[in-house]
Amino acid sequence: MAATMSNVDEIRNRVILGEFDIKNVHTTDYPGNYPGYDDTWNLQKFQKNFRIDVVQMDETSLEFDMVGIDAALANAFRRILLAEVPTMAVEKVLIYNNTSIIQDEILAHRLGLIPIKADPRLFEYRSAGDEEGTEIDTIQLQLKIKCTRNPRATKDSADPRELYLNHMVYSKDMKWAPIGNQADVFADANIGPVHGDILLAQLRPGQELDIVMHCVKGIGQDHAKFSPVATASYRLLPEITLMETVEGEKAERLKRCFSPGVIEVENHGGKVVAKVVNSRLDTCSREVLRHDDLKNAVKLARVRDHFICRYPVNLDITMFREFVKCTVIILETVVN
Amino acid sequence: MRNVELHFLVCSYFLVVSDQRHMYVTFTRRNRERCSRVFFFSSMAGIDGEKKSVLEMVQADGTDEGCVTFVLHEEDHTLGNSLRYMVMKSLDVDFCGYSITHPSESKINFRIQTRGGVPAVEPLRRGLNELSDVCQHVLNTFQRSVSEFRSQQDDVMD
């Protein structure tokens, strides 16, 4: 654990977190920079070193590790996920009747931001200048709701939930109205909003909403409502090395300098000694460098080619395959 | 698609900056899936679809083919940085860099200077191909890891 890497390896592979600055940030392993290292691009070498480990995957988020790739490419994937993976979202809102207190444009804006559960691979982009929309590029949703007084409410209740029916308009009230042959093609896919509990508007008796919405396919570059991810982020894997043994009361203080679970204090023959258990959990706050007696005992670094990516997503996880396909598509178009 | 290839080769005879003559490769960037189909039509019949040039080459007067600035339209850091990395990894590139001329214009100036008299188009083309190989490999690895993870989860649940 106290063994250090040779200087050159450290410059090539680690980003050092110092007290006042961060060193070795940029990639330097280009051919010719280091005598004795062959840094020319070699696909076989890349394929041998590259791996992806999925840490957690469920309906709403995906977290995985990409090891052996450069920051330029990892960032390109992140940018593509945010801006160039297509989804379906409400684009045109035809308001036939809106007597609620929410203004038309505000309501239309809110409707546009609701994530729609529909596989964009099954739809085409709408052609420019096409106002109506056809069945291959448009999904039609309808929102028709009227608030009335509840005849069965008790005389002196003040709770709106008892007094009124339909006074809260949720996204689950948006119903799919299939056009053309969509009813046959998408018979088993229930097209609609992903989450049914998004509050759109509040009504009082006599107010109603009669709205037809057209959803089209778009990308995040056009409008953020088309972005499939809530936020796409990655961080480098932290690496904490103890340069000397830290024991006793200093070990306890060292443990408190890091996020919980990173450093454990163990009992070795009567003495209490600190040990790094899981540096992945650390948020790299560099708190330990604020303490003069502790700062020389620890070396903080990040592994340059190990990316921990977290992508919380609004839609089905399988869309994630799409992001890399998009990269390949984009590249092929440029190559050609 | 073959029409495209020829076009590109023909207009890789770089243009003198002073003249400002450009040749355009016709392309419809919007509908990427329909790209090949639409492209074929517009190159055959010369119909004016959406003619936007995707790539221009600008080269200073008097220098050899090795130092060229490519202007890539409708691109940003996504392609710029990753392509710069791939081109820098090749042996015969002396200098490679990109810049965004102005944030409100979506185009990048991508400059390659080669050593050994290699025409600059070659590392560019090679970099693009290598980039697409990398992405294909990442996609395969990702799909494999996801299915492994899924089957692991199913095992745990059973």
PDB file of N, CA, C and O in Angstrom, chain A residues 202-252:
ATOM      1  N   GLN A 202     -54.771  22.930 -11.439  1.00  0.00           N
ATOM      2  CA  GLN A 202     -55.822  22.740 -10.431  1.00  0.00           C
ATOM      3  C   GLN A 202     -57.071  23.463 -10.906  1.00  0.00           C
ATOM      4  O   GLN A 202     -56.992  24.571 -11.426  1.00  0.00           O
ATOM      5  N   LEU A 203     -58.222  22.832 -10.714  1.00  0.00           N
ATOM      6  CA  LEU A 203     -59.470  23.408 -11.206  1.00  0.00           C
ATOM      7  C   LEU A 203     -60.438  23.611 -10.048  1.00  0.00           C
ATOM      8  O   LEU A 203     -60.285  23.019  -8.988  1.00  0.00           O
ATOM      9  N   ARG A 204     -61.437  24.443 -10.317  1.00  0.00           N
ATOM     10  CA  ARG A 204     -62.540  24.581  -9.387  1.00  0.00           C
ATOM     11  C   ARG A 204     -63.818  24.357 -10.173  1.00  0.00           C
ATOM     12  O   ARG A 204     -63.801  24.366 -11.406  1.00  0.00           O
ATOM     13  N   PRO A 205     -64.981  24.167  -9.489  1.00  0.00           N
ATOM     14  CA  PRO A 205     -66.186  23.763 -10.226  1.00  0.00           C
ATOM     15  C   PRO A 205     -66.540  24.755 -11.331  1.00  0.00           C
ATOM     16  O   PRO A 205     -66.512  25.956 -11.145  1.00  0.00           O
ATOM     17  N   GLY A 206     -66.818  24.193 -12.493  1.00  0.00           N
ATOM     18  CA  GLY A 206     -67.169  25.019 -13.637  1.00  0.00           C
ATOM     19  C   GLY A 206     -66.008  25.205 -14.584  1.00  0.00           C
ATOM     20  O   GLY A 206     -66.197  25.536 -15.747  1.00  0.00           O
ATOM     21  N   GLN A 207     -64.786  24.949 -14.120  1.00  0.00           N
ATOM     22  CA  GLN A 207     -63.639  25.112 -15.008  1.00  0.00           C
ATOM     23  C   GLN A 207     -63.376  23.797 -15.709  1.00  0.00           C
ATOM     24  O   GLN A 207     -63.534  22.740 -15.123  1.00  0.00           O
ATOM     25  N   GLU A 208     -62.960  23.908 -16.968  1.00  0.00           N
ATOM     26  CA  GLU A 208     -62.650  22.662 -17.667  1.00  0.00           C
ATOM     27  C   GLU A 208     -61.495  22.847 -18.628  1.00  0.00           C
ATOM     28  O   GLU A 208     -61.129  23.971 -18.980  1.00  0.00           O
ATOM     29  N   LEU A 209     -60.941  21.713 -19.018  1.00  0.00           N
ATOM     30  CA  LEU A 209     -59.846  21.691 -19.973  1.00  0.00           C
ATOM     31  C   LEU A 209     -60.232  20.750 -21.102  1.00  0.00           C
ATOM     32  O   LEU A 209     -60.657  19.630 -20.854  1.00  0.00           O
ATOM     33  N   ASP A 210     -60.071  21.233 -22.356  1.00  0.00           N
ATOM     34  CA  ASP A 210     -60.327  20.367 -23.495  1.00  0.00           C
ATOM     35  C   ASP A 210     -59.178  20.579 -24.469  1.00  0.00           C
ATOM     36  O   ASP A 210     -59.125  21.583 -25.180  1.00  0.00           O
ATOM     37  N   ILE A 211     -58.218  19.678 -24.421  1.00  0.00           N
ATOM     38  CA  ILE A 211     -56.948  19.904 -25.113  1.00  0.00           C
ATOM     39  C   ILE A 211     -56.594  18.674 -25.922  1.00  0.00           C
ATOM     40  O   ILE A 211     -56.745  17.545 -25.460  1.00  0.00           O
ATOM     41  N   VAL A 212     -56.070  18.921 -27.124  1.00  0.00           N
ATOM     42  CA  VAL A 212     -55.527  17.842 -27.945  1.00  0.00           C
ATOM     43  C   VAL A 212     -54.037  18.132 -28.147  1.00  0.00           C
ATOM     44  O   VAL A 212     -53.667  19.268 -28.452  1.00  0.00           O
ATOM     45  N   MET A 213     -53.216  17.122 -27.945  1.00  0.00           N
ATOM     46  CA  MET A 213     -51.767  17.335 -28.052  1.00  0.00           C
ATOM     47  C   MET A 213     -51.177  16.457 -29.127  1.00  0.00           C
ATOM     48  O   MET A 213     -51.554  15.297 -29.269  1.00  0.00           O
ATOM     49  N   HIS A 214     -50.254  17.015 -29.882  1.00  0.00           N
ATOM     50  CA  HIS A 214     -49.512  16.231 -30.868  1.00  0.00           C
ATOM     51  C   HIS A 214     -48.091  16.058 -30.372  1.00  0.00           C
ATOM     52  O   HIS A 214     -47.401  17.040 -30.093  1.00  0.00           O
ATOM     53  N   CYS A 215     -47.626  14.798 -30.287  1.00  0.00           N
ATOM     54  CA  CYS A 215     -46.247  14.528 -29.877  1.00  0.00           C
ATOM     55  C   CYS A 215     -45.442  14.196 -31.108  1.00  0.00           C
ATOM     56  O   CYS A 215     -45.881  13.407 -31.945  1.00  0.00           O
ATOM     57  N   VAL A 216     -44.262  14.771 -31.174  1.00  0.00           N
ATOM     58  CA  VAL A 216     -43.392  14.442 -32.293  1.00  0.00           C
ATOM     59  C   VAL A 216     -42.046  13.984 -31.761  1.00  0.00           C
ATOM     60  O   VAL A 216     -41.756  14.082 -30.571  1.00  0.00           O
ATOM     61  N   LYS A 217     -41.224  13.507 -32.692  1.00  0.00           N
ATOM     62  CA  LYS A 217     -39.894  13.029 -32.337  1.00  0.00           C
ATOM     63  C   LYS A 217     -38.925  14.198 -32.453  1.00  0.00           C
ATOM     64  O   LYS A 217     -38.976  14.962 -33.406  1.00  0.00           O
ATOM     65  N   GLY A 218     -38.057  14.340 -31.480  1.00  0.00           N
ATOM     66  CA  GLY A 218     -37.079  15.413 -31.543  1.00  0.00           C
ATOM     67  C   GLY A 218     -35.851  15.057 -30.729  1.00  0.00           C
ATOM     68  O   GLY A 218     -35.807  14.017 -30.066  1.00  0.00           O
ATOM     69  N   ILE A 219     -34.844  15.946 -30.778  1.00  0.00           N
ATOM     70  CA  ILE A 219     -33.632  15.700 -29.992  1.00  0.00           C
ATOM     71  C   ILE A 219     -33.415  16.846 -29.015  1.00  0.00           C
ATOM     72  O   ILE A 219     -33.927  17.940 -29.190  1.00  0.00           O
ATOM     73  N   GLY A 220     -32.613  16.561 -27.993  1.00  0.00           N
ATOM     74  CA  GLY A 220     -32.386  17.528 -26.938  1.00  0.00           C
ATOM     75  C   GLY A 220     -31.766  18.826 -27.399  1.00  0.00           C
ATOM     76  O   GLY A 220     -31.966  19.874 -26.797  1.00  0.00           O
ATOM     77  N   GLN A 221     -31.058  18.769 -28.534  1.00  0.00           N
ATOM     78  CA  GLN A 221     -30.434  19.997 -29.037  1.00  0.00           C
ATOM     79  C   GLN A 221     -31.486  21.017 -29.413  1.00  0.00           C
ATOM     80  O   GLN A 221     -31.273  22.217 -29.340  1.00  0.00           O
ATOM     81  N   ASP A 222     -32.638  20.512 -29.861  1.00  0.00           N
ATOM     82  CA  ASP A 222     -33.720  21.393 -30.284  1.00  0.00           C
ATOM     83  C   ASP A 222     -34.412  22.001 -29.074  1.00  0.00           C
ATOM     84  O   ASP A 222     -34.569  23.211 -28.974  1.00  0.00           O
ATOM     85  N   HIS A 223     -34.806  21.155 -28.132  1.00  0.00           N
ATOM     86  CA  HIS A 223     -35.456  21.639 -26.915  1.00  0.00           C
ATOM     87  C   HIS A 223     -35.198  20.612 -25.826  1.00  0.00           C
ATOM     88  O   HIS A 223     -35.237  19.418 -26.091  1.00  0.00           O
ATOM     89  N   ALA A 224     -34.930  21.079 -24.618  1.00  0.00           N
ATOM     90  CA  ALA A 224     -34.557  20.155 -23.551  1.00  0.00           C
ATOM     91  C   ALA A 224     -35.648  19.136 -23.236  1.00  0.00           C
ATOM     92  O   ALA A 224     -35.365  18.115 -22.617  1.00  0.00           O
ATOM     93  N   LYS A 225     -36.883  19.394 -23.649  1.00  0.00           N
ATOM     94  CA  LYS A 225     -37.928  18.416 -23.341  1.00  0.00           C
ATOM     95  C   LYS A 225     -37.686  17.102 -24.054  1.00  0.00           C
ATOM     96  O   LYS A 225     -38.197  16.071 -23.651  1.00  0.00           O
ATOM     97  N   PHE A 226     -36.895  17.131 -25.150  1.00  0.00           N
ATOM     98  CA  PHE A 226     -36.628  15.913 -25.892  1.00  0.00           C
ATOM     99  C   PHE A 226     -35.455  15.134 -25.325  1.00  0.00           C
ATOM    100  O   PHE A 226     -35.089  14.106 -25.864  1.00  0.00           O
ATOM    101  N   SER A 227     -34.835  15.605 -24.263  1.00  0.00           N
ATOM    102  CA  SER A 227     -33.663  14.900 -23.754  1.00  0.00           C
ATOM    103  C   SER A 227     -34.111  13.692 -22.939  1.00  0.00           C
ATOM    104  O   SER A 227     -34.923  13.833 -22.046  1.00  0.00           O
ATOM    105  N   PRO A 228     -33.580  12.508 -23.223  1.00  0.00           N
ATOM    106  CA  PRO A 228     -34.063  11.315 -22.520  1.00  0.00           C
ATOM    107  C   PRO A 228     -33.536  11.163 -21.102  1.00  0.00           C
ATOM    108  O   PRO A 228     -34.092  10.403 -20.333  1.00  0.00           O
ATOM    109  N   VAL A 229     -32.448  11.868 -20.759  1.00  0.00           N
ATOM    110  CA  VAL A 229     -31.879  11.707 -19.432  1.00  0.00           C
ATOM    111  C   VAL A 229     -32.243  12.889 -18.563  1.00  0.00           C
ATOM    112  O   VAL A 229     -32.352  14.015 -19.036  1.00  0.00           O
ATOM    113  N   ALA A 230     -32.387  12.620 -17.278  1.00  0.00           N
ATOM    114  CA  ALA A 230     -32.620  13.717 -16.349  1.00  0.00           C
ATOM    115  C   ALA A 230     -31.343  14.533 -16.268  1.00  0.00           C
ATOM    116  O   ALA A 230     -31.344  15.730 -16.469  1.00  0.00           O
ATOM    117  N   THR A 231     -30.237  13.871 -15.988  1.00  0.00           N
ATOM    118  CA  THR A 231     -28.952  14.531 -16.105  1.00  0.00           C
ATOM    119  C   THR A 231     -27.932  13.431 -16.329  1.00  0.00           C
ATOM    120  O   THR A 231     -28.054  12.347 -15.776  1.00  0.00           O
ATOM    121  N   ALA A 232     -26.961  13.684 -17.173  1.00  0.00           N
ATOM    122  CA  ALA A 232     -25.964  12.656 -17.469  1.00  0.00           C
ATOM    123  C   ALA A 232     -24.663  13.126 -16.868  1.00  0.00           C
ATOM    124  O   ALA A 232     -24.186  14.196 -17.203  1.00  0.00           O
ATOM    125  N   SER A 233     -24.069  12.348 -15.978  1.00  0.00           N
ATOM    126  CA  SER A 233     -22.835  12.810 -15.368  1.00  0.00           C
ATOM    127  C   SER A 233     -21.870  11.655 -15.239  1.00  0.00           C
ATOM    128  O   SER A 233     -22.251  10.488 -15.262  1.00  0.00           O
ATOM    129  N   TYR A 234     -20.581  12.005 -15.124  1.00  0.00           N
ATOM    130  CA  TYR A 234     -19.605  10.971 -14.826  1.00  0.00           C
ATOM    131  C   TYR A 234     -18.562  11.570 -13.899  1.00  0.00           C
ATOM    132  O   TYR A 234     -18.429  12.794 -13.813  1.00  0.00           O
ATOM    133  N   ARG A 235     -17.838  10.703 -13.193  1.00  0.00           N
ATOM    134  CA  ARG A 235     -16.727  11.175 -12.373  1.00  0.00           C
ATOM    135  C   ARG A 235     -15.616  10.137 -12.487  1.00  0.00           C
ATOM    136  O   ARG A 235     -15.866   8.976 -12.792  1.00  0.00           O
ATOM    137  N   LEU A 236     -14.401  10.587 -12.190  1.00  0.00           N
ATOM    138  CA  LEU A 236     -13.272   9.657 -12.242  1.00  0.00           C
ATOM    139  C   LEU A 236     -13.209   8.900 -10.923  1.00  0.00           C
ATOM    140  O   LEU A 236     -13.600   9.410  -9.874  1.00  0.00           O
ATOM    141  N   LEU A 237     -12.668   7.690 -10.979  1.00  0.00           N
ATOM    142  CA  LEU A 237     -12.569   6.895  -9.770  1.00  0.00           C
ATOM    143  C   LEU A 237     -11.515   7.491  -8.848  1.00  0.00           C
ATOM    144  O   LEU A 237     -10.360   7.648  -9.235  1.00  0.00           O
ATOM    145  N   PRO A 238     -11.864   7.807  -7.606  1.00  0.00           N
ATOM    146  CA  PRO A 238     -10.865   8.342  -6.690  1.00  0.00           C
ATOM    147  C   PRO A 238      -9.931   7.233  -6.213  1.00  0.00           C
ATOM    148  O   PRO A 238     -10.306   6.067  -6.154  1.00  0.00           O
ATOM    149  N   GLU A 239      -8.707   7.636  -5.862  1.00  0.00           N
ATOM    150  CA  GLU A 239      -7.758   6.665  -5.335  1.00  0.00           C
ATOM    151  C   GLU A 239      -7.065   7.315  -4.152  1.00  0.00           C
ATOM    152  O   GLU A 239      -6.492   8.397  -4.288  1.00  0.00           O
ATOM    153  N   ILE A 240      -7.132   6.688  -3.018  1.00  0.00           N
ATOM    154  CA  ILE A 240      -6.534   7.260  -1.808  1.00  0.00           C
ATOM    155  C   ILE A 240      -5.445   6.319  -1.352  1.00  0.00           C
ATOM    156  O   ILE A 240      -5.703   5.137  -1.104  1.00  0.00           O
ATOM    157  N   THR A 241      -4.227   6.851  -1.252  1.00  0.00           N
ATOM    158  CA  THR A 241      -3.113   6.012  -0.781  1.00  0.00           C
ATOM    159  C   THR A 241      -2.583   6.610   0.502  1.00  0.00           C
ATOM    160  O   THR A 241      -2.352   7.820   0.569  1.00  0.00           O
ATOM    161  N   LEU A 242      -2.365   5.762   1.486  1.00  0.00           N
ATOM    162  CA  LEU A 242      -1.779   6.245   2.731  1.00  0.00           C
ATOM    163  C   LEU A 242      -0.263   6.126   2.617  1.00  0.00           C
ATOM    164  O   LEU A 242       0.269   5.049   2.379  1.00  0.00           O
ATOM    165  N   MET A 243       0.411   7.265   2.776  1.00  0.00           N
ATOM    166  CA  MET A 243       1.868   7.250   2.612  1.00  0.00           C
ATOM    167  C   MET A 243       2.568   6.770   3.859  1.00  0.00           C
ATOM    168  O   MET A 243       3.721   6.362   3.814  1.00  0.00           O
ATOM    169  N   GLU A 244       1.915   6.871   4.996  1.00  0.00           N
ATOM    170  CA  GLU A 244       2.535   6.382   6.234  1.00  0.00           C
ATOM    171  C   GLU A 244       1.410   5.806   7.096  1.00  0.00           C
ATOM    172  O   GLU A 244       0.243   6.094   6.873  1.00  0.00           O
ATOM    173  N   THR A 245       1.813   5.005   8.106  1.00  0.00           N
ATOM    174  CA  THR A 245       0.754   4.445   8.946  1.00  0.00           C
ATOM    175  C   THR A 245       0.209   5.538   9.850  1.00  0.00           C
ATOM    176  O   THR A 245       0.964   6.285  10.467  1.00  0.00           O
ATOM    177  N   VAL A 246      -1.079   5.587   9.949  1.00  0.00           N
ATOM    178  CA  VAL A 246      -1.737   6.596  10.786  1.00  0.00           C
ATOM    179  C   VAL A 246      -2.420   5.852  11.891  1.00  0.00           C
ATOM    180  O   VAL A 246      -3.241   4.972  11.652  1.00  0.00           O
ATOM    181  N   GLU A 247      -2.090   6.175  13.137  1.00  0.00           N
ATOM    182  CA  GLU A 247      -2.676   5.401  14.214  1.00  0.00           C
ATOM    183  C   GLU A 247      -3.178   6.305  15.322  1.00  0.00           C
ATOM    184  O   GLU A 247      -2.881   7.492  15.373  1.00  0.00           O
ATOM    185  N   GLY A 248      -3.954   5.657  16.185  1.00  0.00           N
ATOM    186  CA  GLY A 248      -4.451   6.316  17.384  1.00  0.00           C
ATOM    187  C   GLY A 248      -5.500   7.348  17.044  1.00  0.00           C
ATOM    188  O   GLY A 248      -6.371   7.157  16.186  1.00  0.00           O
ATOM    189  N   GLU A 249      -5.375   8.481  17.720  1.00  0.00           N
ATOM    190  CA  GLU A 249      -6.398   9.514  17.591  1.00  0.00           C
ATOM    191  C   GLU A 249      -6.356  10.136  16.207  1.00  0.00           C
ATOM    192  O   GLU A 249      -7.378  10.548  15.646  1.00  0.00           O
ATOM    193  N   LYS A 250      -5.164  10.136  15.585  1.00  0.00           N
ATOM    194  CA  LYS A 250      -5.056  10.687  14.227  1.00  0.00           C
ATOM    195  C   LYS A 250      -5.858   9.834  13.240  1.00  0.00           C
ATOM    196  O   LYS A 250      -6.423  10.347  12.277  1.00  0.00           O
ATOM    197  N   ALA A 251      -5.901   8.539  13.533  1.00  0.00           N
ATOM    198  CA  ALA A 251      -6.649   7.655  12.632  1.00  0.00           C
ATOM    199  C   ALA A 251      -8.124   7.991  12.663  1.00  0.00           C
ATOM    200  O   ALA A 251      -8.804   7.991  11.631  1.00  0.00           O
ATOM    201  N   GLU A 252      -8.623   8.290  13.854  1.00  0.00           N
ATOM    202  CA  GLU A 252     -10.032   8.664  13.941  1.00  0.00           C
ATOM    203  C   GLU A 252     -10.308   9.947  13.191  1.00  0.00           C
ATOM    204  O   GLU A 252     -11.314  10.088  12.502  1.00  0.00           O
TER     205      GLU A 252
END
